[in-house]
Structure formats: structure tokens, C-alpha cells
Short mmCIF file of C-alpha atoms in Angstrom, two decimals:
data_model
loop_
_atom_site.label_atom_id
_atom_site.label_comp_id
_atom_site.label_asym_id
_atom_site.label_seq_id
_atom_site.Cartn_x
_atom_site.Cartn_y
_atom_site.Cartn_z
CA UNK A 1 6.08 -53.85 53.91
CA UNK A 2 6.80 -50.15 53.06
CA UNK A 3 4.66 -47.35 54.70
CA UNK A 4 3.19 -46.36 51.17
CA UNK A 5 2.28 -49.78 49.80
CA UNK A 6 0.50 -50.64 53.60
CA UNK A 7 -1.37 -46.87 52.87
CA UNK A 8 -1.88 -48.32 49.49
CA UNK A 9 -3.39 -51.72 50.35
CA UNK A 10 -5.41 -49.94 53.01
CA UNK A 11 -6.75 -47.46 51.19
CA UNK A 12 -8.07 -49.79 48.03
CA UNK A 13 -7.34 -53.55 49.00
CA UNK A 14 -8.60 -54.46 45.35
CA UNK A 15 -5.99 -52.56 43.23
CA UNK A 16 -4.13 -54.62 41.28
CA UNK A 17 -0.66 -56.33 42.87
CA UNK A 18 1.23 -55.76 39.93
CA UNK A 19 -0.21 -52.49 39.46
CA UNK A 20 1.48 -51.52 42.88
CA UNK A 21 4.62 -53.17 41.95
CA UNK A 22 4.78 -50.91 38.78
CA UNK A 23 3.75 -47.54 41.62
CA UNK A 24 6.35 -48.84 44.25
CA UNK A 25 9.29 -49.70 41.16
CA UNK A 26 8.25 -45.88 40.01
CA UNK A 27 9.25 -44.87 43.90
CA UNK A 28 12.28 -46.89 44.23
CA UNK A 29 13.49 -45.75 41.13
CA UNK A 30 13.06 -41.58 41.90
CA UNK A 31 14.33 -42.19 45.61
CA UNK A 32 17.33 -43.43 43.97
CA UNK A 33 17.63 -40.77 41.10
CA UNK A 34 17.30 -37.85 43.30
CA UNK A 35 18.29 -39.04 46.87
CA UNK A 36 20.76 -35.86 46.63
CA UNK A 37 17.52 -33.69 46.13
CA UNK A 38 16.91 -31.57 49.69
CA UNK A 39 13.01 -32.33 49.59
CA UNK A 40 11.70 -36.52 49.14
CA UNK A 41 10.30 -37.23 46.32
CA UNK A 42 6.93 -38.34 46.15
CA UNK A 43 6.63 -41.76 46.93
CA UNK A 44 4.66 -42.92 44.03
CA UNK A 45 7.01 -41.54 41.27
CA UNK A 46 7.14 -38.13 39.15
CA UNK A 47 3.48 -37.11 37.35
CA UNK A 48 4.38 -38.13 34.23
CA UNK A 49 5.03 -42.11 35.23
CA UNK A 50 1.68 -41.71 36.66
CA UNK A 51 -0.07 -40.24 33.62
CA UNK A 52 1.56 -42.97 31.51
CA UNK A 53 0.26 -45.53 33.56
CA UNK A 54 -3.64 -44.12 33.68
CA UNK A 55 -2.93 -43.83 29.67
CA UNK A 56 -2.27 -47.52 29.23
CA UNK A 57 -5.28 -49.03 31.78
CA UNK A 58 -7.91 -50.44 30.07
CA UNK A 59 -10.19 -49.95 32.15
CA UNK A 60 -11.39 -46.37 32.79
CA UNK A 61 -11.95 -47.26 36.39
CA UNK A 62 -9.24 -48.85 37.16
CA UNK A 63 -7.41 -45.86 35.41
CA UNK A 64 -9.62 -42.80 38.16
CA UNK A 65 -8.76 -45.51 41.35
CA UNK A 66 -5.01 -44.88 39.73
CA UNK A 67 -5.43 -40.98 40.01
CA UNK A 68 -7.12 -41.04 43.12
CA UNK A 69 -4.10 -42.39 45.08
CA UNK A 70 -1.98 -40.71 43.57
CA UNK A 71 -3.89 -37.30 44.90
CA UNK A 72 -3.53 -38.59 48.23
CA UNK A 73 -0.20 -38.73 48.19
CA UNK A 74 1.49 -35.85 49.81
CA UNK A 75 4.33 -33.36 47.72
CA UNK A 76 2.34 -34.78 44.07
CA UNK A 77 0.49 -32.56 41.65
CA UNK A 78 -0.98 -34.67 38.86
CA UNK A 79 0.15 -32.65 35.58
CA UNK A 80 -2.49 -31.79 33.12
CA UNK A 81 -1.69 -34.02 30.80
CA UNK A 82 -3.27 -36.86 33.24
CA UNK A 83 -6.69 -34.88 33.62
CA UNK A 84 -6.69 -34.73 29.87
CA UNK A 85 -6.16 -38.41 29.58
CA UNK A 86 -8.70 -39.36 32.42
CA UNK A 87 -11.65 -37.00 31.38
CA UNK A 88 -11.25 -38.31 27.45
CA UNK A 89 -10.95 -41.77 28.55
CA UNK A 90 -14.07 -41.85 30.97
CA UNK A 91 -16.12 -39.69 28.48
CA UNK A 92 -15.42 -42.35 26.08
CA UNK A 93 -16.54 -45.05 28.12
CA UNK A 94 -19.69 -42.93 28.61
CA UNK A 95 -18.72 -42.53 32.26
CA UNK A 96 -20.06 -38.88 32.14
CA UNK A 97 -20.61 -38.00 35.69
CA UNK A 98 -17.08 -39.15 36.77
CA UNK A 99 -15.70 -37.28 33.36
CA UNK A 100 -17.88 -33.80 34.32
CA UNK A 101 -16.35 -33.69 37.74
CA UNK A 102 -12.78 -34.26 36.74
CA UNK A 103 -13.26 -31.47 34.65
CA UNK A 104 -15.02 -29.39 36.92
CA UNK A 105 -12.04 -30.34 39.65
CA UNK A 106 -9.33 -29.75 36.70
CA UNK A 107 -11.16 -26.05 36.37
CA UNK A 108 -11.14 -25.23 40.50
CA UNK A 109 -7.07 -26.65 40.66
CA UNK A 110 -6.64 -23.13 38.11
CA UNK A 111 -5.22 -25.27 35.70
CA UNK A 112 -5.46 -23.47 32.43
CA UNK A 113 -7.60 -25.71 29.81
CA UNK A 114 -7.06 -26.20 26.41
CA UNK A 115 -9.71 -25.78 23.75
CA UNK A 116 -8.85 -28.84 22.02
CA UNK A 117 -10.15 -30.31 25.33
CA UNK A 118 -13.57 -29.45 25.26
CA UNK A 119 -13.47 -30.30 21.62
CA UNK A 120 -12.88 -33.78 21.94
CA UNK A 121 -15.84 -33.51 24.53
CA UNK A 122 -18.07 -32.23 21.45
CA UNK A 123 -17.41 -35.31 20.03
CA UNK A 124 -17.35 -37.86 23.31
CA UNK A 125 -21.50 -36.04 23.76
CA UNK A 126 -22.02 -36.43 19.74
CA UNK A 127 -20.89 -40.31 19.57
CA UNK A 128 -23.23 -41.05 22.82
CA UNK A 129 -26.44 -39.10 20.66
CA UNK A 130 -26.27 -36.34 23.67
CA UNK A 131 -26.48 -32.59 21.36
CA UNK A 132 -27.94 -31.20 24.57
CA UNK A 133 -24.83 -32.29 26.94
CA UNK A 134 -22.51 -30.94 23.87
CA UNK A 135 -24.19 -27.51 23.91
CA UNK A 136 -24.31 -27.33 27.60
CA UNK A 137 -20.33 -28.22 27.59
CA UNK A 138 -19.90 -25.32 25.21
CA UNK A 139 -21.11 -22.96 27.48
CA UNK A 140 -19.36 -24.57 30.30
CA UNK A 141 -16.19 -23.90 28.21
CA UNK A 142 -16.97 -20.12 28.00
CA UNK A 143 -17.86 -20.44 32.07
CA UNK A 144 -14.30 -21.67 31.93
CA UNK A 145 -12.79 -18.88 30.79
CA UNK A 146 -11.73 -21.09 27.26
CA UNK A 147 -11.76 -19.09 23.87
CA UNK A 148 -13.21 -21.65 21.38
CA UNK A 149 -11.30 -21.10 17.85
CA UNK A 150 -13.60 -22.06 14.89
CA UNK A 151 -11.90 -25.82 14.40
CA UNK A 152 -14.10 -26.30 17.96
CA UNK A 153 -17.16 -24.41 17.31
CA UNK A 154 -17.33 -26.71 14.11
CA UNK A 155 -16.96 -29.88 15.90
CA UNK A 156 -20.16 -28.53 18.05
CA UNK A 157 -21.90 -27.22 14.69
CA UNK A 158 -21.36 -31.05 13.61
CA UNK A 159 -22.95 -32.73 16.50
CA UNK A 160 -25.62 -30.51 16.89
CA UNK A 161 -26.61 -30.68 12.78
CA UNK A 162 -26.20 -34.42 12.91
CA UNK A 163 -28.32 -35.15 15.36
CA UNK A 164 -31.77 -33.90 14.70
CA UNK A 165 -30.48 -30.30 16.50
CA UNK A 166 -29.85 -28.54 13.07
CA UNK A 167 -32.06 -25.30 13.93
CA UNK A 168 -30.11 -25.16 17.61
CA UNK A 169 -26.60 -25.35 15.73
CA UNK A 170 -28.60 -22.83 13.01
CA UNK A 171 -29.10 -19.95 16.15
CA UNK A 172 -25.70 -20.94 17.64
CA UNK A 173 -24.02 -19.88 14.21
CA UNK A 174 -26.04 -16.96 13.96
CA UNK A 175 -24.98 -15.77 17.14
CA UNK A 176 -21.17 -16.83 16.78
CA UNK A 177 -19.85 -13.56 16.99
CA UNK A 178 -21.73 -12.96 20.46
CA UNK A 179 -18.90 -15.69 21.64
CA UNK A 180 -15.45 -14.01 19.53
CA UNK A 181 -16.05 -16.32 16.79
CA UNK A 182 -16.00 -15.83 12.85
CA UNK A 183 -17.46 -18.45 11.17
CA UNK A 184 -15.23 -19.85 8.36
CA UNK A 185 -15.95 -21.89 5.21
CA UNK A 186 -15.94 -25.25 7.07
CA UNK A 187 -18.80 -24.51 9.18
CA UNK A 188 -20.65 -23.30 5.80
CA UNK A 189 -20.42 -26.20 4.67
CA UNK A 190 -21.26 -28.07 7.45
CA UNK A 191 -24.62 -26.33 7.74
CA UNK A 192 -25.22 -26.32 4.20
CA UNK A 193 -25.17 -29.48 3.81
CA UNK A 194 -27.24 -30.46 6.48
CA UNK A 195 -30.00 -28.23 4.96
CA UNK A 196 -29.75 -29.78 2.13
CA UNK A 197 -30.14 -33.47 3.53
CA UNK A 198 -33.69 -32.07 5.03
CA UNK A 199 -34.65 -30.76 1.77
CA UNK A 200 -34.06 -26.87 3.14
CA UNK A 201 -32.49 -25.86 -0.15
CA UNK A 202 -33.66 -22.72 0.18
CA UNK A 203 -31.67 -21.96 3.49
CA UNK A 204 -28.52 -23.81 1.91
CA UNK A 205 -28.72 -21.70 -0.99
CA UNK A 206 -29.06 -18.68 1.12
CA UNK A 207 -26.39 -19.66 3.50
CA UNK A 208 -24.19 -20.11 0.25
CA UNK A 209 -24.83 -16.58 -0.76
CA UNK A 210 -24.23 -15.41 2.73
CA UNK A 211 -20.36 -16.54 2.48
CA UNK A 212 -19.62 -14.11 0.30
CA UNK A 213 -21.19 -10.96 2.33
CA UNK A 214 -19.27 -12.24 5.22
CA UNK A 215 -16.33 -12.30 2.96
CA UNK A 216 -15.87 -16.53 3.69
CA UNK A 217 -14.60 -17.74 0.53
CA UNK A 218 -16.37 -21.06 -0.71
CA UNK A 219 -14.42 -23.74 -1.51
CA UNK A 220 -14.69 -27.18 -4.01
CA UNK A 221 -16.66 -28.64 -1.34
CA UNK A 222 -19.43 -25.87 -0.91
CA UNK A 223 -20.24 -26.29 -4.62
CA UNK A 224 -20.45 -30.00 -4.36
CA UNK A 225 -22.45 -29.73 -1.57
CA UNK A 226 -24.85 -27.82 -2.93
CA UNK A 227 -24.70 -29.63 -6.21
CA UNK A 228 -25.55 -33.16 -4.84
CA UNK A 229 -28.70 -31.44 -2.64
CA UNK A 230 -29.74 -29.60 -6.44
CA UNK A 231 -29.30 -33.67 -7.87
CA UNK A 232 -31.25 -35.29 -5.04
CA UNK A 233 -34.60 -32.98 -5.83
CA UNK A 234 -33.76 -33.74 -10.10
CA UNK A 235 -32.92 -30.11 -10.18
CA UNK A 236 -29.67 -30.94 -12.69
CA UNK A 237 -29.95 -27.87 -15.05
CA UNK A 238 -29.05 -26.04 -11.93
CA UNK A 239 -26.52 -28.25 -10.68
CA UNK A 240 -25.12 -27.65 -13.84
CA UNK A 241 -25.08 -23.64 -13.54
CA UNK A 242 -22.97 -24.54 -10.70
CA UNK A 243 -20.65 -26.10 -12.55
CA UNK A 244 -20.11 -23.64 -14.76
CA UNK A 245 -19.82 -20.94 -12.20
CA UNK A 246 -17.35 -22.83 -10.16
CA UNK A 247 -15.31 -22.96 -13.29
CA UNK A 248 -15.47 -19.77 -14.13
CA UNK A 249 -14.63 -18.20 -10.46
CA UNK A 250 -11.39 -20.67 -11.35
CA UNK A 251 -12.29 -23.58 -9.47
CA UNK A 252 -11.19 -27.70 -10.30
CA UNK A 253 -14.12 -29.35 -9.33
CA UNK A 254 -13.61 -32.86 -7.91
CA UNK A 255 -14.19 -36.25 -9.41
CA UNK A 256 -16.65 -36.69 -6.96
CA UNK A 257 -18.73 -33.48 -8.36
CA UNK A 258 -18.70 -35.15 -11.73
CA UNK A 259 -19.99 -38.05 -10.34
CA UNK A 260 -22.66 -36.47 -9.08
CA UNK A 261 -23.76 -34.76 -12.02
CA UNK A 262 -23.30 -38.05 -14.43
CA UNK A 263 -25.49 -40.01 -12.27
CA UNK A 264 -28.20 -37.38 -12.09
CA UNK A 265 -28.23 -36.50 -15.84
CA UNK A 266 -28.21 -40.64 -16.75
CA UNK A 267 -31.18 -40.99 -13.75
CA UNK A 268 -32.88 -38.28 -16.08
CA UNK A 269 -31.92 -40.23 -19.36
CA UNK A 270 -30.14 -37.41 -20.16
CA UNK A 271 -27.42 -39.88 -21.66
CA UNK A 272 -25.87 -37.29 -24.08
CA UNK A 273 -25.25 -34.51 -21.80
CA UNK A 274 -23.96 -36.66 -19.87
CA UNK A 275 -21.06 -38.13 -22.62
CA UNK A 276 -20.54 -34.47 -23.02
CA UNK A 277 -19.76 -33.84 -19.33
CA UNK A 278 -17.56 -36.92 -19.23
CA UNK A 279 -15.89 -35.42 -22.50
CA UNK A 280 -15.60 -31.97 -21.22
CA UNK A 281 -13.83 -33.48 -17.94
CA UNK A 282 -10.39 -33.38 -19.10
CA UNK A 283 -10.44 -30.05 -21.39
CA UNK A 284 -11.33 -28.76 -17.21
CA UNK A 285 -8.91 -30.09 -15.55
CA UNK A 286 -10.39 -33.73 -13.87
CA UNK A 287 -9.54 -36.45 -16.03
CA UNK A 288 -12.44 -39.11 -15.50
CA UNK A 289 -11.92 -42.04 -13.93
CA UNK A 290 -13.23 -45.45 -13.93
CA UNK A 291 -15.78 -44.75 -12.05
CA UNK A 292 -17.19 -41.78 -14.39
CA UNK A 293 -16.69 -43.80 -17.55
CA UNK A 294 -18.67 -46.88 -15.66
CA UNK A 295 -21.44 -44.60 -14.49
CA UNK A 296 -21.90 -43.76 -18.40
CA UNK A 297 -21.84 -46.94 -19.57
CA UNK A 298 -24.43 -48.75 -17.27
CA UNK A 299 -26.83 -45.45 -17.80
CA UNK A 300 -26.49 -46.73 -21.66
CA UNK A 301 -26.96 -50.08 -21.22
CA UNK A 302 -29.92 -49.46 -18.58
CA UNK A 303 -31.32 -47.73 -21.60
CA UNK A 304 -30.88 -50.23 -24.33
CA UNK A 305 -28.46 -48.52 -26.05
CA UNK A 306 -25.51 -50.71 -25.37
CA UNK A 307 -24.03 -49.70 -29.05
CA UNK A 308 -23.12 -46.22 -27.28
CA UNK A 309 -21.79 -47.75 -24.25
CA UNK A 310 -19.67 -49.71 -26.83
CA UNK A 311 -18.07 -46.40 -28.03
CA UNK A 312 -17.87 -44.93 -24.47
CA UNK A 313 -15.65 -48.32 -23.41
CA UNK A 314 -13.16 -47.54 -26.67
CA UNK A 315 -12.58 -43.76 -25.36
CA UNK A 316 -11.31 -45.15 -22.05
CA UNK A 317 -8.17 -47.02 -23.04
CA UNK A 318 -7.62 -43.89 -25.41
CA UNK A 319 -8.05 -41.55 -22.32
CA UNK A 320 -5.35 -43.59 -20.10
CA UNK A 321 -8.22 -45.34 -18.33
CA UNK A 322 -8.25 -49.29 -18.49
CA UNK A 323 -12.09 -51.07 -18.41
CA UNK A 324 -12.26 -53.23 -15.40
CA UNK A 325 -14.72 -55.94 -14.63
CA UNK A 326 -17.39 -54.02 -13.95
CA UNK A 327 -17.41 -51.98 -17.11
CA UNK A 328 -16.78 -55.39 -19.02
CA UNK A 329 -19.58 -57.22 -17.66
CA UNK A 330 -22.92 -54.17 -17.56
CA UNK A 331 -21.59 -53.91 -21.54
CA UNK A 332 -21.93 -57.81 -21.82
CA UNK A 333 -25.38 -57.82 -20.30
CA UNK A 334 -26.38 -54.84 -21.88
CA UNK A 335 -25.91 -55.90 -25.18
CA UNK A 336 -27.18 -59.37 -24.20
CA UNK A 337 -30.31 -57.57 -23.02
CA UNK A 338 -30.29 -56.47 -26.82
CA UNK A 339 -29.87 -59.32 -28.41
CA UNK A 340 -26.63 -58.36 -29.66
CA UNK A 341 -25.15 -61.64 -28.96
CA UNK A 342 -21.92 -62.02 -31.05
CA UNK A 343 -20.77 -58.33 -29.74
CA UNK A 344 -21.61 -59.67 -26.31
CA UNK A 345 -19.75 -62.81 -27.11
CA UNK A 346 -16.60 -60.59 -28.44
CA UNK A 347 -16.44 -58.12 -25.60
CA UNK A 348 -16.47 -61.38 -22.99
CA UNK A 349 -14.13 -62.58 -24.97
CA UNK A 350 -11.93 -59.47 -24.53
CA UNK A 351 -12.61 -59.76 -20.86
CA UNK A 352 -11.13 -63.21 -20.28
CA UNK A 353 -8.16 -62.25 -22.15
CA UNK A 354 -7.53 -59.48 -20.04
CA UNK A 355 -7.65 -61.84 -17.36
CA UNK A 356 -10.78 -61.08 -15.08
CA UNK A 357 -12.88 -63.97 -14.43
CA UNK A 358 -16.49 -63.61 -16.18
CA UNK A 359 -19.22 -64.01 -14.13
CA UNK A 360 -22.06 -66.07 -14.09
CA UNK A 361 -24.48 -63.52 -14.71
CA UNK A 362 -22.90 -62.21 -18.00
CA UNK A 363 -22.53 -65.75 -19.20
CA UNK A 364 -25.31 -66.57 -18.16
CA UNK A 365 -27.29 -64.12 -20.25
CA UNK A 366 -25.17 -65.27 -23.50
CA UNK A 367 -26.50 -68.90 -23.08
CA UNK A 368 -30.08 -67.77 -22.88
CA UNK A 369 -29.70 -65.56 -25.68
CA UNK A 370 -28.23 -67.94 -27.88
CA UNK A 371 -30.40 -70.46 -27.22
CA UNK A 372 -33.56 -68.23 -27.62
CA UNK A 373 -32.00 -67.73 -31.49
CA UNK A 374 -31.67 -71.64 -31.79
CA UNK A 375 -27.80 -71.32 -31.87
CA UNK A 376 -27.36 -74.45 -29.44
CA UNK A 377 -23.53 -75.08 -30.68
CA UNK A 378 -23.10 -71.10 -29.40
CA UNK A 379 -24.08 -72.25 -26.16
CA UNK A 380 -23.02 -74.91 -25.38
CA UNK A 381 -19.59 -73.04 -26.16
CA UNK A 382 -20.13 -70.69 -23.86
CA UNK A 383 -20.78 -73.02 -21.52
CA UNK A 384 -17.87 -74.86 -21.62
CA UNK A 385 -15.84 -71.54 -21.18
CA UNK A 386 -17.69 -71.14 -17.99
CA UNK A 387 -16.84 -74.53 -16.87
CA UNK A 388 -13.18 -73.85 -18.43
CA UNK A 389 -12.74 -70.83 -15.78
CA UNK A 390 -13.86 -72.85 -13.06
CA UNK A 391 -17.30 -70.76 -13.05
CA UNK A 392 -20.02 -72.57 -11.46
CA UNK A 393 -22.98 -72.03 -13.70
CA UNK A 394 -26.09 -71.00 -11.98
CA UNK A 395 -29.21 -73.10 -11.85
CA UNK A 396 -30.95 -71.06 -14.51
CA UNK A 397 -28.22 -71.56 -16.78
CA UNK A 398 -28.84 -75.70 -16.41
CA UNK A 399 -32.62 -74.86 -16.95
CA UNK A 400 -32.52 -73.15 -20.20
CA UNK A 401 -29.86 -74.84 -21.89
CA UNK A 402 -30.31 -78.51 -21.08
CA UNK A 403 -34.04 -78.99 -22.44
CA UNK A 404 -32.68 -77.36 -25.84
CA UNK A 405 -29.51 -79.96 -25.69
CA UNK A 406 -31.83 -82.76 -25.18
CA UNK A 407 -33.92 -82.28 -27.72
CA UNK A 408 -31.01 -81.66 -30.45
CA UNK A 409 -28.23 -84.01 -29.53
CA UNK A 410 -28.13 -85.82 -26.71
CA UNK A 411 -24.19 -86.92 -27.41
CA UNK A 412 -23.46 -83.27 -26.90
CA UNK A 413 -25.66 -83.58 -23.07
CA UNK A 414 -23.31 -86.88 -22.38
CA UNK A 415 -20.01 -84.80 -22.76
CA UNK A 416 -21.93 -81.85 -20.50
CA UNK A 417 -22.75 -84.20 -17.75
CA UNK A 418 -18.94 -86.00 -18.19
CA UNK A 419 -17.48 -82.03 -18.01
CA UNK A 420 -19.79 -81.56 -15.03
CA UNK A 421 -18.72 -84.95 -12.92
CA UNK A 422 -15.04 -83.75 -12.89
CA UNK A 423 -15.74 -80.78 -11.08
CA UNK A 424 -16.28 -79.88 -7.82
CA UNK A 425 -19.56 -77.12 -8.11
CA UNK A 426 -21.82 -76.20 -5.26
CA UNK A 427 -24.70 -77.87 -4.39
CA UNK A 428 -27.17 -75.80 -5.78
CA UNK A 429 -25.28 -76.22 -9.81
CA UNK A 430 -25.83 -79.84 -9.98
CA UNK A 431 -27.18 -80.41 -12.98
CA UNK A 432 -30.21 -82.95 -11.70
CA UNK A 433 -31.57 -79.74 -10.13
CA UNK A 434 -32.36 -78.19 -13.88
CA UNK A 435 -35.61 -79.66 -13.93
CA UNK A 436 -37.63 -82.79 -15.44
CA UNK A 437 -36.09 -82.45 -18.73
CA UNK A 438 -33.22 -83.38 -17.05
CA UNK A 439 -34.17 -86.06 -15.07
CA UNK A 440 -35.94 -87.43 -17.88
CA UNK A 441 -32.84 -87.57 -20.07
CA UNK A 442 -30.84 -89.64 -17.43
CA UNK A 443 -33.38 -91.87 -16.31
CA UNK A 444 -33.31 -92.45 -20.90
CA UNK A 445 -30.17 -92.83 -20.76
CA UNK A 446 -30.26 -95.04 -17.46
CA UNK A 447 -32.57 -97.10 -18.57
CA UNK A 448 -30.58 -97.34 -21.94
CA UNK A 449 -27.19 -98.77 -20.58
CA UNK A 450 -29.18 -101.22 -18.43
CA UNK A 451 -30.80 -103.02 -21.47
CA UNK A 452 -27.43 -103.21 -23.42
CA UNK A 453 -25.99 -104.67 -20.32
#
């Protein structure tokens, strides 16, 4: 056995076999490469084989034992690269004490440490819920000798305003400049909108204002911020000024600000404003999508006016944007709802031409409707287009329509039940679950055959 794989055995009997072989191939293979070299190489191979192979272990343990031996070994300097590796892989493993003192080693071996490092320990201390071991890093990095740039302080700001620390990450960015650092319009918006999420609009709108004395230049994303914080407390008309503003300091805003501001105004029955915002989308520069047009529609049909959400569905294929299933089936049940059957009835047809399967909640609604008019034959059409498209109706469906079938034509029920035996529905659509109506008519009928027999 070679000298190094006897030290190795001795010094950690349970490493891995094939680990060594992959450590004593790694030898072998620089003895070879540089045997003309006037100094030996380091048994264990150069530090980047070694960082490779603490990159692709598993197990973060496994990975330190790795490093450790490979210290030992005389003539080798582990690169920085493998600190980098090992203290991000332990930290995420929530190893922290082994991960502090790798970095606290990496510091006294004068390597020079990156930034980006004690970023991605920001984030290792935010994803364990540990704000105070962030902040404590961050003034370990500045022990350290390590500049932050604002890209890091912001990863801190984060962790600290996500995790119930928002007035610490509040004094921290008030004092940024104390550390070299100018705040920029990311870290804005990271405080603003965690103001706004505890209701502190008064701070966020302050903080907003502050941008511009500190000439930071707000971006799509500061408005929206503050727009969706305006929303949640039903303070729209202001949400609104913001808009407008935005605009006129020649900002897009985003689909996503629109959808803010549809959903508040329809929330406020504010339903014409709001087709006037969808309207005055494209003439700004954000066509709407099908999410805007939807948002419209259900806010009509919500409030029994699903004539108006008819209209709204015709501007979409004129405005390049194609109804899908959703927008087909809140108009169906919205003008179900109204009793506006045979529009219902049209628009499902539509649907189903279109090819999107109707649901069972849609068609569902048209069979109680028409059977609350009396207009059985309606049903039972729409009944077989359900079982047409392989749509299991629901129990409630069998419930209202069968006692109306029973009682006006029970040849009609026969052909139902036939339909019904062909197809393979869940359990809870069988039929004999829609009640005693039911079960009445097939014991009748039953008891029927059995005397003509």
C-alpha cells in the first residue's frame, strides 16, 4: 500500500474506498504529468481536482472530511474556490458552526473574500429564519475588510424585512452610507413594499418621496408597489393618481399594475371605471391580456350584469385576445345566474365549438335553469351534450332534473338511464344516488317488466 493511502486510512478509516481511489488516481495521474517538475507534486492531486470532488459530495460532511485531508497534506494550498464551495454547501445544510469557522479560517489564510460570498450567506441565514445571524455576518464582512456593493446590502435588506426584522433593516438603510453604500432603487422597493404589507403606508409613501431627494430614480415596480398597498386598504382613487403620474413621468406600467387596479375598482363595484381602464390599456401602451379581460368579466357577472360581460367578451377577439375557458364558463354561469338561459345556452354552445370541454358547473346551472322555466326538452338536451363530451354530471344535476323527467315522460327517463349504463361515470354520478324520485321510478318500472313477464 502507498505511504499516502496508509496516512489516509489511518487518519479517517471510514472515508469512502472509492473515494480514495478517485484521491490516489488524482496522484498517479500528476506524478505522471509533471515527474519532470524539480519539486513532487502533492500527493493527492492539484487544488482544483480536489475542489471538484468536495463540489460533487453529497454529503456536506463527507465533503469537510475531504478538505481536511487534503490540508494535511504537505506542498497543498486548497484554492479559494474550495472554501467557497465548502462554506455554501455546509451553510446550506444548516451546518453553521462548521460553515462560520471555515470562513473565519478562509479570513486568517489572507485569502481575499469576495462579496458575493457573504451574500449568498445573507441568504443561507434568511432561508434557516436566522435575521440576527445575517446581520451579525454583515458586520463580520466589514470586520473582514469586504466592501458590500448594494446587490449585497439588498439581499440583507430582504432577509431582515422578511422576517419580522423590518425596523432593524429600516435603521440599517438609514445608516447605509456610514458603511460606503448608496442605496439604489431596488432596496426602495424592497422596503417599500414591506411597509406596505404591515399597513405602514405612510412610511412607504414617504420612503417613495425620499427617492427622489436622494436622486434614486423609481422604477415600474415602485409604482406598483405602492399601488397594490393603496388597493389592499380600498384606497383606488389614489392608486389611480398613480397611474396617471407614472404615465405622465413617461412610464409603461405593467400588466400586472392593471391587474391590480381592475380587481380593486370591480371589488368596489366600480365596474365602469374599470371597462374604461381596460379600454384605456392599449391607447398606453399595455395591451390587456386574458387575464385583464377575465377579471372584467367575472366582476360583471358577480354583479348580475352578465349582458355587459357579454360585450366585454366581443371586444377581446377584436383586440387580438382569444376567450378561453375560463372567460367562457363565469359568462355561462353568470347569465345562468340571470336567467338568461338561451344566451347561456348560445355562448356554451360557442365554447364547445371552440373545442374546450364545458364543465359541469356551467351545465349544470343550464339544466336547473331550464327546468325551473318548465323547459324539460331544454334539459334534457343539455344533458345529453354533457353526456356527449364524456362530462360526468354531478349529483345535483341527477336531483333536479330527474323528478321533472318523471313526472312528464318517463320514455324520455328510459333513454337517460340507457345513455347512462353505457358509460363509465364515477361513483358518486350514478343516477340511483338522485334521490327517491328516482328510486321510485325504477322500482315502477321494475315492478312493471316483472308483471308483463
Amino acid at each position: 500500500m502507498p505511504q499516502f493511502l496508509y496516512t489516509y486510512k489511518t487518519l479517517n478509516p471510514l472515508l469512502p474506498s472509492s473515494l480514495l481511489r478517485t484521491l490516489i488516481s488524482s496522484s498517479f495521474s500528476s506524478s505522471t504529468t509533471h515527474q519532470q517538475q524539480p519539486s513532487p507534486p502533492s500527493p493527492i492531486g492539484s487544488p482544483a481536482r480536489i475542489q471538484k470532488l468536495i463540489a460533487t459530495q453529497s454529503d456536506p460532511l463527507l465533503a469537510k472530511e475531504i478538505f481536511d485531508l487534503a490540508s494535511l497534506q504537505p506542498n497543498f494550498h486548497h484554492s479559494y474556490a474550495s472554501y467557497h464551495t465548502l462554506i455554501c454547501k455546509l451553510g446550506r445544510s444548516r451546518h453553521f458552526s462548521l460553515m462560520e469557522s471555515l470562513l473565519r479560517n478562509l479570513h486568517s489564510n489572507y485569502y481575499p473574500i469576495s462579496p458575493g460570498l457573504f451574500s449568498r450567506i445573507f441568504r443561507i441565514y434568511g432561508d434557516a429564519n436566522m435575521p440576527e445571524k445575517a446581520l451579525r455576518s454583515f458586520y463580520l464582512m466589514l470586520e473582514f475588510n469586504c466592501k458590500p456593493l448594494p446587490k449585497h446590502f439588498n439581499h440583507l435588506i430582504l432577509v431582515l424585512a422578511n422576517r419580522n426584522h423590518l425596523q432593524t433593516a429600516f435603521s440599517l438603510f438609514k445608516t447605509a452610507d456610514r458603511f460606503g453604500i448608496s442605496p439604489n432603487t431596488h432596496t426602495y422597493n424592497i422596503l417599500i413594499n414591506a411597509f406596505c404589507r404591515c399597513d405602514k403606508l405612510s412610511i412607504a409613501y414617504s420612503l417613495f418621496n425620499r427617492m427622489f431627494k436622494h436622486d434614486v430614480v423609481p422604477d415600474v415596480e415602485s409604482y406598483r408597489i405602492l399601488m397594490q398597498g393603496l388597493c389592499r386598504k380600498s384606497q383606488v382613487n389614489t392608486a389611480l393618481n398613480f397611474l396617471d403620474d407614472m404615465v405622465n413621468k413617461g412610464f409603461v406600467p405593467d400588466a400586472l399594475s392593471y391587474t391590480t387596479l381592475l380587481n380593486s375598482l370591480c371589488r368596489k363595484k366600480r365596474l365602469r371605471d374599470a371597462y374604461k381602464l381596460l379600454c384605456r390599456m392599449k391607447v398606453k401602451g399595455c395591451n390587456p391580456d386574458i387575464i385583464h379581460y377575465n377579471t372584467v368579466i367575472l366582476g360583471y357577472c358577480r354583479e348580475g350584469r352578465a349582458n355587459h360581460a357579454c360585450k366585454v367578451l366581443e371586444d377581446m377577439s377584436s383586440n387580438g385576445c382569444t376567450p378561453n375557458l375560463v372567460s367562457y364558463r363565469t359568462l355561462v354561469d353568470g347569465l345562468c345566474d340571470q336567467g338568461l338561459l338561451d344566451d347561456a345556452k348560445n355562448y356554451m354552445e360557442e365554447m364547445i365549438l371552440k373545442g374546450f370541454s364545458p364543465h359541469f358547473s356551467g351545465l349544470h346551472g343550464l339544466v336547473k335553469g331550464f327546468c325551473s322555466a318548465g323547459k324539460i326538452e331544454d334539459a334534457c338536451n343539455v344533458l345529453y351534450e354533457m353526456l356527449r363530451h364524456n362530462v360526468a354530471p354531478h349529483i345535483n344535476t341527477w336531483v333536479v332534473i330527474v323528478p321533472m323527467i318523471c313526472n312528464e315522460d318517463e320514455l324520455k327517463m328510459e333513454e337517460i338511464v340507457e345513455k347512462i349504463a353505457m358509460g363509465d361515470w364515477r361513483r358518486e354520478t350514478r343516477i340511483i344516488q338522485a334521490g327517491f324520485r328516482l328510486e321510485e321510478y325504477m322500482s315502477r318500472t321494475i315492478r312493471a317488466k316483472t308483471r308483463k313477464a
